[in-house]
CSV table of C-alpha atoms in Angstrom, one decimal:
chain,number,residue,atom,x,y,z
A,1,MET,CA,-0.1,0.1,-0.1
A,2,ARG,CA,1.4,3.5,-1.0
A,3,SER,CA,1.6,6.2,1.8
A,4,LEU,CA,1.4,9.9,1.8
A,5,ILE,CA,4.6,11.5,3.2
A,6,GLN,CA,3.9,15.1,4.5
A,7,ASP,CA,6.5,17.4,5.7
A,8,HIS,CA,6.0,18.5,9.7
A,9,LEU,CA,6.6,22.1,8.8
A,10,ALA,CA,3.2,22.2,6.9
A,11,HIS,CA,1.3,20.7,9.8
A,12,PRO,CA,-1.1,23.6,10.5
A,13,ALA,CA,-2.2,23.3,6.9
A,14,LEU,CA,-2.9,19.8,7.1
A,15,LEU,CA,-5.1,19.0,10.1
A,16,ARG,CA,-8.4,19.2,8.5
A,17,PHE,CA,-7.0,17.5,5.3
A,18,ASN,CA,-5.6,14.7,7.6
A,19,ARG,CA,-8.8,14.1,9.2
A,20,ARG,CA,-10.7,13.8,5.8
A,21,LEU,CA,-8.0,11.3,4.4
A,22,ARG,CA,-8.3,9.2,7.6
A,23,ARG,CA,-12.0,9.0,7.3
A,24,SER,CA,-11.4,7.8,3.7
A,25,GLY,CA,-9.0,5.2,4.7
A,26,ARG,CA,-7.1,5.9,1.3
A,27,CYS,CA,-3.7,5.4,2.5
A,28,PRO,CA,-1.5,5.7,5.9
A,29,LEU,CA,-0.1,9.2,6.8
A,30,VAL,CA,3.7,9.6,7.3
A,31,SER,CA,5.3,12.8,8.5
A,32,LEU,CA,9.1,13.8,8.0
A,33,VAL,CA,10.0,15.7,11.4
A,34,HIS,CA,12.5,18.3,11.6
A,35,LEU,CA,12.2,20.3,14.6
A,36,LEU,CA,9.2,20.2,16.9
A,37,ARG,CA,8.2,23.8,17.8
A,38,TRP,CA,6.3,22.9,21.0
A,39,ASN,CA,9.8,21.9,22.6
A,40,SER,CA,11.8,25.0,20.7
A,41,GLN,CA,13.2,27.5,22.9
A,42,ASP,CA,12.8,30.0,19.9
A,43,TRP,CA,9.2,30.9,21.0
A,44,PRO,CA,7.7,32.2,24.4
A,45,ALA,CA,6.3,29.9,26.7
A,46,PRO,CA,2.4,30.6,25.7
A,47,GLN,CA,3.3,30.3,22.0
A,48,ARG,CA,4.8,26.9,22.8
A,49,LEU,CA,1.7,25.8,24.7
A,50,LEU,CA,-0.3,26.7,21.6
A,51,TYR,CA,2.0,24.6,19.5
A,52,ARG,CA,2.3,21.4,21.9
A,53,GLN,CA,-1.8,21.6,21.2
A,54,VAL,CA,-1.6,22.0,17.8
A,55,GLU,CA,1.3,19.6,17.2
A,56,ARG,CA,-0.2,16.9,19.3
A,57,LEU,CA,-3.4,17.0,17.3
A,58,TYR,CA,-1.5,16.6,13.9
A,59,PHE,CA,0.7,13.8,15.3
A,60,ASN,CA,-2.5,12.0,16.6
A,61,SER,CA,-3.8,12.1,12.9
A,62,LEU,CA,-0.6,10.1,11.6
A,63,ASP,CA,0.1,6.4,11.1
A,64,ALA,CA,4.1,7.0,11.4
A,65,VAL,CA,6.7,9.4,11.6
A,66,ILE,CA,10.3,9.9,10.0
A,67,GLY,CA,12.7,11.7,12.2
A,68,VAL,CA,16.1,13.3,11.6
A,69,SER,CA,17.3,11.8,14.8
A,70,ARG,CA,16.2,9.4,17.6
A,71,TYR,CA,15.9,12.8,19.7
A,72,ASN,CA,13.0,14.1,17.5
A,73,LEU,CA,11.4,10.5,17.4
A,74,GLY,CA,11.3,10.8,21.6
A,75,LEU,CA,10.1,14.1,21.4
A,76,VAL,CA,6.9,13.1,19.3
A,77,THR,CA,6.4,9.9,21.9
A,78,LYS,CA,7.0,12.5,24.7
A,79,LEU,CA,4.2,14.6,23.3
A,80,LEU,CA,1.7,12.0,22.6
A,81,GLY,CA,2.2,9.9,25.5
A,82,ARG,CA,2.6,6.9,23.4
A,83,GLU,CA,5.0,5.9,20.8
A,84,LEU,CA,4.2,6.2,17.1
A,85,PRO,CA,5.7,3.9,14.8
A,86,GLY,CA,8.6,5.4,12.8
A,87,ALA,CA,12.2,5.6,12.0
A,88,ALA,CA,15.2,7.8,12.1
A,89,ALA,CA,16.8,8.9,8.8
A,90,TYR,CA,19.9,10.4,9.3
A,91,PRO,CA,21.3,13.7,7.2
A,92,GLY,CA,23.3,12.7,4.2
A,93,GLY,CA,27.1,12.7,3.3
A,94,ASP,CA,29.4,15.5,3.1
A,95,HIS,CA,28.7,17.6,0.0
A,96,LEU,CA,31.4,19.9,0.4
A,97,GLN,CA,34.5,18.0,-0.5
A,98,ALA,CA,36.8,20.3,1.4
A,99,GLU,CA,39.6,18.0,1.5
A,100,ILE,CA,42.7,18.8,3.5
A,101,SER,CA,45.9,16.7,4.2
A,102,GLU,CA,46.9,15.7,7.9
A,103,ALA,CA,50.1,17.5,7.1
A,104,GLU,CA,48.4,20.8,6.2
A,105,ILE,CA,46.4,20.5,9.7
A,106,ARG,CA,49.5,19.9,11.7
A,107,ARG,CA,51.1,22.9,10.1
A,108,ARG,CA,48.1,25.3,10.7
A,109,ALA,CA,47.8,23.9,14.4
A,110,ILE,CA,51.1,25.4,15.2
A,111,GLN,CA,51.1,28.6,13.1
A,112,GLY,CA,51.0,32.1,14.6
A,113,ALA,CA,47.9,33.5,12.9
A,114,PRO,CA,44.8,34.2,14.9
A,115,LEU,CA,42.6,31.4,15.5
A,116,HIS,CA,39.9,31.0,13.0
A,117,VAL,CA,36.6,29.9,13.8
A,118,VAL,CA,33.8,29.2,11.5
A,119,PHE,CA,30.2,29.1,12.4
A,120,THR,CA,27.7,28.0,9.5
A,121,GLY,CA,23.8,28.0,9.7
A,122,MET,CA,20.7,30.3,9.9
A,123,VAL,CA,21.2,32.9,12.5
A,124,VAL,CA,18.5,31.8,14.9
A,125,ARG,CA,18.5,31.7,18.7
A,126,ARG,CA,18.4,27.9,18.9
A,127,LYS,CA,21.6,27.7,16.9
A,128,GLY,CA,23.4,29.1,20.0
A,129,LEU,CA,25.5,31.8,18.1
A,130,HIS,CA,25.3,33.8,21.1
A,131,LEU,CA,26.8,31.1,23.2
A,132,LEU,CA,29.6,31.2,20.9
A,133,LEU,CA,30.2,34.7,20.9
A,134,ALA,CA,30.2,35.0,24.6
A,135,ALA,CA,32.6,32.4,25.0
A,136,LEU,CA,35.0,34.0,22.6
A,137,ALA,CA,34.4,37.4,23.9
A,138,GLY,CA,35.5,35.7,27.7
A,139,LEU,CA,39.0,35.0,26.1
A,140,PRO,CA,40.8,38.2,26.0
A,141,GLY,CA,44.2,36.5,25.9
A,142,LEU,CA,43.4,34.8,22.6
A,143,ASP,CA,44.1,36.0,19.1
A,144,TRP,CA,40.7,34.7,17.1
A,145,GLN,CA,38.5,35.7,14.1
A,146,LEU,CA,35.1,34.6,13.8
A,147,SER,CA,33.5,33.9,10.1
A,148,VAL,CA,29.5,33.8,10.3
A,149,VAL,CA,28.0,32.0,7.5
A,150,GLY,CA,24.2,32.1,7.2
A,151,SER,CA,21.1,34.1,6.8
A,152,LEU,CA,20.3,37.0,8.9
A,153,GLU,CA,16.9,37.1,7.7
A,154,HIS,CA,15.2,34.6,9.8
A,155,GLU,CA,15.2,36.0,12.9
A,156,PRO,CA,16.1,39.4,12.2
A,157,GLY,CA,15.6,40.8,15.9
A,158,TYR,CA,17.6,38.1,17.2
A,159,ALA,CA,20.6,39.0,14.3
A,160,ARG,CA,20.4,42.6,15.3
A,161,ARG,CA,20.9,41.8,19.1
A,162,LEU,CA,24.0,39.9,17.9
A,163,GLN,CA,25.3,42.6,15.8
A,164,ARG,CA,25.0,45.0,18.8
A,165,MET,CA,26.5,42.6,21.3
A,166,VAL,CA,29.6,42.5,18.8
A,167,GLN,CA,29.8,46.3,18.5
A,168,GLU,CA,29.3,46.8,22.4
A,169,ASN,CA,32.1,44.5,23.3
A,170,GLY,CA,34.4,45.8,20.9
A,171,LEU,CA,34.5,42.7,18.7
A,172,ALA,CA,33.9,44.3,15.4
A,173,GLY,CA,37.1,43.6,14.0
A,174,ARG,CA,37.0,40.1,14.9
A,175,VAL,CA,33.6,39.0,13.8
A,176,ARG,CA,32.9,38.6,9.9
A,177,TRP,CA,29.1,38.4,8.6
A,178,LEU,CA,29.5,36.6,5.3
A,179,GLY,CA,25.6,36.0,4.8
A,180,ARG,CA,24.7,33.0,2.6
A,181,LEU,CA,27.5,31.4,0.6
A,182,SER,CA,27.8,28.9,-2.1
A,183,GLN,CA,28.6,25.1,-1.3
A,184,ALA,CA,32.2,26.0,-3.1
A,185,GLU,CA,32.8,29.1,-1.0
A,186,ILE,CA,31.9,27.3,2.1
A,187,GLY,CA,34.6,24.5,1.2
A,188,ASP,CA,37.1,27.3,0.9
A,189,LEU,CA,36.4,28.6,4.1
A,190,TYR,CA,36.5,25.3,5.8
A,191,ARG,CA,40.0,24.8,4.4
A,192,GLN,CA,41.3,28.3,5.6
A,193,ALA,CA,39.7,27.9,8.8
A,194,HIS,CA,41.2,26.0,12.1
A,195,VAL,CA,37.8,25.3,14.0
A,196,PHE,CA,34.2,24.4,13.2
A,197,ALA,CA,32.0,25.7,15.9
A,198,MET,CA,28.5,24.5,16.1
A,199,PRO,CA,26.8,25.4,19.4
A,200,SER,CA,23.2,24.5,19.4
A,201,LEU,CA,20.2,24.6,22.0
């Protein structure tokens, strides 16, 4: 029997549709789950409570889920109070092909240039860029440079707060806001950097 696979991010628009489809008994409903809003710290508590109710209704309309991690599947179980059939489909392989030799890594580890840290991802609170900036700002004796790769448009208020934080702490010369880059440009940046940092909530 064929299944209908939905993207969880569209769940508010699918509630009524799923009810009709389940009554018809046409096919099993399966959802791809990336990030559950009821558990996200991106939203204030009242909104998370609303999302909890809406997402619970949505997941109760499904037959199974595919999560990007076991953790996500566990959040669905916690939300419903029961286990929904599912599987974890982990993200794919490395598409950047930013190859670098062991000799180059050793050479770079002892060179006297500033420590070059790279952050890639959407500039949103749950990615934890504020934690990385605070940690680097707390190392006054370390010569470092941070390259931030990612869109500032998803949470503009948060992005502005980070930029103010950088200015107020006198870090403007150490932080580069590069915006979106192509895969080839990101690969080049990785080859030039010392550390990839991905703090996450």
